[in-house]
Amino acid sequence: MYPFGKGKARLIPYLYLSIPLLLYVVFGFGPSLVTILFSFTDATGVRGQEWSFIGFENYKTFFGASNAGDRMDAIGRSLYFAFAVVIIQNAVGLFIAILINKKLRGDKLYRAVFFLPVVLGVTVSGLIWQLVANPLGGPAQSFLKFFGTSSNFFGDYNIAFELIIFVQIWMYMGYSMTIFLAGLQSIPSDLYEAGYMDGASGWKAFTNITFPMIAPAFTVNMLLSIIGALQTFDIIYVLTGGKFNTTTLAFDVYATAFGTGTADYGLASAVAMIQFLFVFTISMVALFYLRRREVEA
Amino acid sequence: MKKMTLAIVLVTALLCVLAACSNSSSESEGTQATDSSKKVTLKIIHWQQENINNYIKEFNTKFEAKYPDVKVEYTTVPADATYDQLMQTRMNAGSNGDVDILPLKSSFVGAPQEWSSGAADPMWKQWIDAGLISDLSDQSFIKNYNEADVQNAMTYNDKVYGVNMGKVAFTGLFYNKELFAKYNLEIPTTWDELQHVIKVFKDNGVEALGLAGKDVWPIGLAVQGLQASIHEDQLAYIKGLWTGETKLTDPVQLEVLQKSQDLMNNAMPGFMGIDYGTLPSLFATGKVAMIADGTWDATTIQTANPDLKFGYFPIPGSNDAAKNKNLAGKYDMTWMVVDNSPNKDYAMKWLDMLSEKENYTEFVNAAGFLPTQPDVEMTSEFIQGIQPYLEGFKLSWDQLFINRQNVGQYISEASVHAEMLKPAGPIATPEELAGKSQADWDAAAPK
């Protein structure tokens, strides 16, 4: 009835909660509101310079200016990136989780190894793969040389983007694995015993017991990887800087705000808003289908 | 009640942590901070370039010795977009900004001209127009500089807003003198002679040409060298693009792209994976005979291998040697003072002291710049060696070019995108790239 006690004391939890709330409003929610406001202005980001409301002009620029084609390419690349990352990262993550869940000898070591890239962070991971793909005597180049071929890796228009996708998956498959592993370990073993009695083992046990039981973990993983992939900017910045046709919508936000040598915060805010709506819409649709699948299962 | 107090303490502590974060992000140099509360802190931001940073740090110590109540806070970040961001964020912080002195990477270039209607204002112009930059016209130290250079590099709207520290050339190739001597090669003065040099090196199994393709812009240095020697008059051509009299598909531009493609075809394998920081060391260790780089990297090469004998010559883009005999480049580093800074007086004193003949001479020699003050003695053998190419110094393409707003990727930014051609990029022929560039340019025409 009185979970936090009576009298003034029950206000204490709210007081504690008000600290993060305040920080969130000041540093998170406030700037987001200002971004919405800015996206309808011609604000330049130069202190003391006047700005005015110009309606949907920035949005028209995004969809209608002469470089809109490049922006559509960037959106296409975002979708391609998200699709590839979500499918492969979760498939690999689930596969590893199932193997580790078999209680093999040294499973703790395997866990650590696969989770390591998550701990390293983007810059270190980027640096590692830059070194591996160093065209002057890097191990990847030596490997290709053995087969009589060579590559420019992150400096190659044809494969730079695919390599970034690969690094992204390498970085976060351990993350997916951990969540799947938690889901797998919550399945009571008597379910499998009962299933075995009914003749369900191997693949059948997986499709009929394991997969339905980890539906919540599956939902979490899918959503996190969709949102994460659509927002990816850092690893692109570290590996190619958006060159060689590797610009995505999220990278475009950065490039518009800081990359052009002229300040145009209005347009950059509009791009950020479009990025937000893009991620929001796709993740809401995904959530709807994933939740429905969970209930049916 | 005790818990209340705890909460308040927590909030205060958190806010302090946040405040501390914003302070600790800037690296400070100079004297101890013990009695800094009484001192004026002069904030200077800069990009990272070792030889120049070292000199400025030394100079700051001298400055602090002369003005004991000043502490200089000198912050440096990477020279790429990181520095542009730092300028933006520092200028925008609070009503006084969070910086007193800041340098531009070039001089005042890129302002829209009467023939370029609808072009975007560069950042420096937005700042000056908003009244954020001090007018230096009446400062006595401006008189130390060449009148022509003050006019060309430090003046905007008939007022002096910056102090330019010197010129750099970047349309040439560094060459290894010993390798040239070994194969009896002369400095090439025409395109055909350059082809000969490349062929001799290749026949003898020596890598002829190094390019830093991974960062793209260093390829642009070579391309700008070709433009400077192939075009009769780059500015006229650029004006023509705006008025429609010239096209990016003109034969002269196709020649530039064709020769850029030739250079890339002759560059060392894997050049698209080599970043700019690696290039000087490849050259300094003798792994490649020539590299496309700016004169400012001479000190870097010298440091990497003090025994190396090397020189610099303009890329001979033309077969008419007379058109190849000059280097092109830009005015580098232009210091500006933030106008409503509370430390404006000291900022002026700092620039005044840096502009003194003795200090300026030390600076240009450390930086490897070509001086904008008269009668400066250059001790660098390297600068003396390139002196003949500097008599007819030209401004490079990226200093003259004014771009249209919202142009597509084939003509975006300040350089021609030869890197999109094979073997670096996906486009097979110069004609195809030129056509796409012109289409992007036309599509962005002001309506």
Coordinates of C-alpha atoms in Angstrom, one line a residue, chain A residues 14-15 18 28 32 71 73 90 116 128 185 195 212 252 258 284:
Chain A
Y14 CA 10.8 11.0 -6.8
L15 CA 13.5 13.3 -5.7
S18 CA 14.3 14.0 -10.6
G28 CA 18.6 15.3 -24.2
S32 CA 15.9 17.5 -29.5
R71 CA 20.8 11.7 -50.6
D73 CA 21.5 6.9 -52.5
N90 CA 21.6 -12.1 -35.4
L116 CA 35.6 -8.5 -26.8
I128 CA 42.4 -2.9 -35.9
Q185 CA 19.6 -20.2 -20.3
G195 CA 10.1 -32.9 -26.2
P212 CA 9.6 -19.9 -29.6
D252 CA 24.7 12.7 -43.9
F258 CA 30.1 20.0 -40.1
M284 CA 7.8 0.7 -35.0

